[in-house]
PDB file of C-alpha atoms in Angstrom:
ATOM      1  CA  MET D 170       0.000   0.000   0.000  1.00  0.00           C
ATOM      2  CA  GLU D 171       1.349   3.432  -0.964  1.00  0.00           C
ATOM      3  CA  GLU D 172       1.805   5.927   1.851  1.00  0.00           C
ATOM      4  CA  ILE D 173      -0.064   9.197   1.469  1.00  0.00           C
ATOM      5  CA  LYS D 174       2.339  12.058   2.131  1.00  0.00           C
ATOM      6  CA  CYS D 175       1.047  15.259   3.656  1.00  0.00           C
ATOM      7  CA  GLU D 176       3.133  18.347   3.199  1.00  0.00           C
ATOM      8  CA  TYR D 177       1.908  19.826   6.477  1.00  0.00           C
ATOM      9  CA  LYS D 178       1.733  18.218   9.900  1.00  0.00           C
ATOM     10  CA  LEU D 179       0.003  19.699  12.925  1.00  0.00           C
ATOM     11  CA  ILE D 180       1.264  18.126  16.142  1.00  0.00           C
ATOM     12  CA  GLU D 181      -1.131  18.363  19.062  1.00  0.00           C
ATOM     13  CA  PHE D 182       0.453  17.750  22.465  1.00  0.00           C
ATOM     14  CA  TYR D 183      -2.018  16.689  25.141  1.00  0.00           C
ATOM     15  CA  ALA D 184      -2.587  14.655  28.293  1.00  0.00           C
ATOM     16  CA  ASN D 185      -5.611  12.575  29.201  1.00  0.00           C
ATOM     17  CA  TRP D 186      -6.067  14.477  32.469  1.00  0.00           C
ATOM     18  CA  CYS D 187      -6.131  17.877  30.698  1.00  0.00           C
ATOM     19  CA  ALA D 188      -9.683  19.228  30.241  1.00  0.00           C
ATOM     20  CA  SER D 189      -8.559  21.934  27.806  1.00  0.00           C
ATOM     21  CA  CYS D 190      -6.878  19.269  25.695  1.00  0.00           C
ATOM     22  CA  HIS D 191     -10.188  17.435  25.252  1.00  0.00           C
ATOM     23  CA  ILE D 192     -11.809  20.672  24.073  1.00  0.00           C
ATOM     24  CA  LEU D 193      -9.005  21.309  21.582  1.00  0.00           C
ATOM     25  CA  GLU D 194      -9.268  17.744  20.271  1.00  0.00           C
ATOM     26  CA  ILE D 195     -12.824  18.448  19.090  1.00  0.00           C
ATOM     27  CA  THR D 196     -11.560  21.508  17.210  1.00  0.00           C
ATOM     28  CA  THR D 197      -8.627  19.755  15.560  1.00  0.00           C
ATOM     29  CA  ALA D 198     -10.737  16.714  14.606  1.00  0.00           C
ATOM     30  CA  SER D 199     -13.203  19.000  12.842  1.00  0.00           C
ATOM     31  CA  ILE D 200     -10.412  20.795  10.988  1.00  0.00           C
ATOM     32  CA  GLU D 201      -8.693  17.553  10.001  1.00  0.00           C
ATOM     33  CA  LYS D 202     -11.849  16.342   8.242  1.00  0.00           C
ATOM     34  CA  LYS D 203     -11.853  19.487   6.082  1.00  0.00           C
ATOM     35  CA  ASN D 204      -8.133  19.550   5.143  1.00  0.00           C
ATOM     36  CA  GLU D 205      -6.820  16.585   3.210  1.00  0.00           C
ATOM     37  CA  ASN D 206      -3.299  18.031   2.900  1.00  0.00           C
ATOM     38  CA  LEU D 207      -2.991  18.432   6.681  1.00  0.00           C
ATOM     39  CA  ASN D 208      -1.929  15.519   8.864  1.00  0.00           C
ATOM     40  CA  ILE D 209      -2.724  15.922  12.561  1.00  0.00           C
ATOM     41  CA  GLN D 210      -0.760  13.856  15.048  1.00  0.00           C
ATOM     42  CA  ARG D 211      -1.774  13.725  18.696  1.00  0.00           C
ATOM     43  CA  ILE D 212       1.027  13.094  21.176  1.00  0.00           C
ATOM     44  CA  ASP D 213       0.318  12.234  24.801  1.00  0.00           C
ATOM     45  CA  ILE D 214       3.050  13.962  26.803  1.00  0.00           C
ATOM     46  CA  ASP D 215       2.751  11.425  29.624  1.00  0.00           C
ATOM     47  CA  SER D 216       3.399   8.521  27.244  1.00  0.00           C
ATOM     48  CA  HIS D 217       6.014  10.374  25.161  1.00  0.00           C
ATOM     49  CA  PRO D 218       7.815  12.878  27.413  1.00  0.00           C
ATOM     50  CA  GLY D 219      10.893  12.797  25.185  1.00  0.00           C
ATOM     51  CA  LEU D 220       8.929  14.167  22.220  1.00  0.00           C
ATOM     52  CA  ALA D 221       7.453  16.923  24.373  1.00  0.00           C
ATOM     53  CA  LEU D 222      10.966  17.815  25.489  1.00  0.00           C
ATOM     54  CA  GLN D 223      12.314  17.655  21.919  1.00  0.00           C
ATOM     55  CA  PHE D 224       9.649  20.138  20.780  1.00  0.00           C
ATOM     56  CA  GLY D 225      10.060  22.360  23.834  1.00  0.00           C
ATOM     57  CA  VAL D 226       6.513  21.883  25.101  1.00  0.00           C
ATOM     58  CA  ARG D 227       6.134  23.567  28.476  1.00  0.00           C
ATOM     59  CA  SER D 228       2.341  23.713  28.770  1.00  0.00           C
ATOM     60  CA  ILE D 229      -0.600  21.909  27.212  1.00  0.00           C
ATOM     61  CA  PRO D 230      -2.504  21.852  25.067  1.00  0.00           C
ATOM     62  CA  ALA D 231       0.152  22.837  22.561  1.00  0.00           C
ATOM     63  CA  LEU D 232       0.142  22.891  18.773  1.00  0.00           C
ATOM     64  CA  THR D 233       3.126  22.860  16.441  1.00  0.00           C
ATOM     65  CA  LEU D 234       2.700  23.207  12.673  1.00  0.00           C
ATOM     66  CA  LEU D 235       5.405  21.699  10.481  1.00  0.00           C
ATOM     67  CA  ARG D 236       5.976  22.023   6.772  1.00  0.00           C
ATOM     68  CA  GLY D 237       8.096  19.008   6.047  1.00  0.00           C
ATOM     69  CA  GLU D 238      10.466  18.987   9.003  1.00  0.00           C
ATOM     70  CA  THR D 239      10.454  22.766   9.550  1.00  0.00           C
ATOM     71  CA  GLU D 240       8.396  24.334  12.330  1.00  0.00           C
ATOM     72  CA  ILE D 241       6.407  27.248  10.930  1.00  0.00           C
ATOM     73  CA  TRP D 242       3.967  28.019  13.779  1.00  0.00           C
ATOM     74  CA  ARG D 243       3.460  27.208  17.455  1.00  0.00           C
ATOM     75  CA  HIS D 244       0.693  27.862  19.971  1.00  0.00           C
ATOM     76  CA  SER D 245       0.129  26.963  23.639  1.00  0.00           C
ATOM     77  CA  GLY D 246      -3.306  26.883  25.245  1.00  0.00           C
ATOM     78  CA  LEU D 247      -6.776  26.774  23.785  1.00  0.00           C
ATOM     79  CA  ILE D 248      -7.495  28.320  20.414  1.00  0.00           C
ATOM     80  CA  SER D 249     -10.916  28.711  18.817  1.00  0.00           C
ATOM     81  CA  GLU D 250     -11.739  26.847  15.626  1.00  0.00           C
ATOM     82  CA  PRO D 251     -12.161  30.064  13.569  1.00  0.00           C
ATOM     83  CA  GLU D 252      -8.804  31.364  14.813  1.00  0.00           C
ATOM     84  CA  LEU D 253      -7.018  28.074  14.095  1.00  0.00           C
ATOM     85  CA  VAL D 254      -8.634  27.857  10.646  1.00  0.00           C
ATOM     86  CA  SER D 255      -7.375  31.385   9.926  1.00  0.00           C
ATOM     87  CA  VAL D 256      -3.828  30.548  11.030  1.00  0.00           C
ATOM     88  CA  LEU D 257      -3.781  27.342   8.996  1.00  0.00           C
ATOM     89  CA  ALA D 258      -5.195  29.085   5.914  1.00  0.00           C
ATOM     90  CA  ARG D 259      -2.410  31.664   6.058  1.00  0.00           C
ATOM     91  CA  HIS D 260       0.296  29.012   6.262  1.00  0.00           C
ATOM     92  CA  LEU D 261      -1.190  26.350   3.977  1.00  0.00           C
ATOM     93  CA  ASP D 262      -1.934  28.903   1.245  1.00  0.00           C
ATOM     94  CA  ASN D 263       1.601  30.340   1.381  1.00  0.00           C
ATOM     95  CA  LYS D 264       3.504  27.401  -0.058  1.00  0.00           C
TER      96      LYS D 264
END
């Protein structure tokens, strides 16, 4: 089976005990359904503390947008769906 490659990856750092993270998950799931060229990966910081450290995550929820391997945007805390859609549109349209 051929792997589908997404140019953009949004990494969502979360923890199961984090209420704000559950709210953000609803937002990112909705956005993922509407953007086929965006891959969203959810990383549990309790299960993968090394990745959180590697990306410099100090608070959750946290989002990191990558184009290829290059970080192009970062956000900590909750963000509304319209605001996140606006940020993604700016970056995904500026290839």
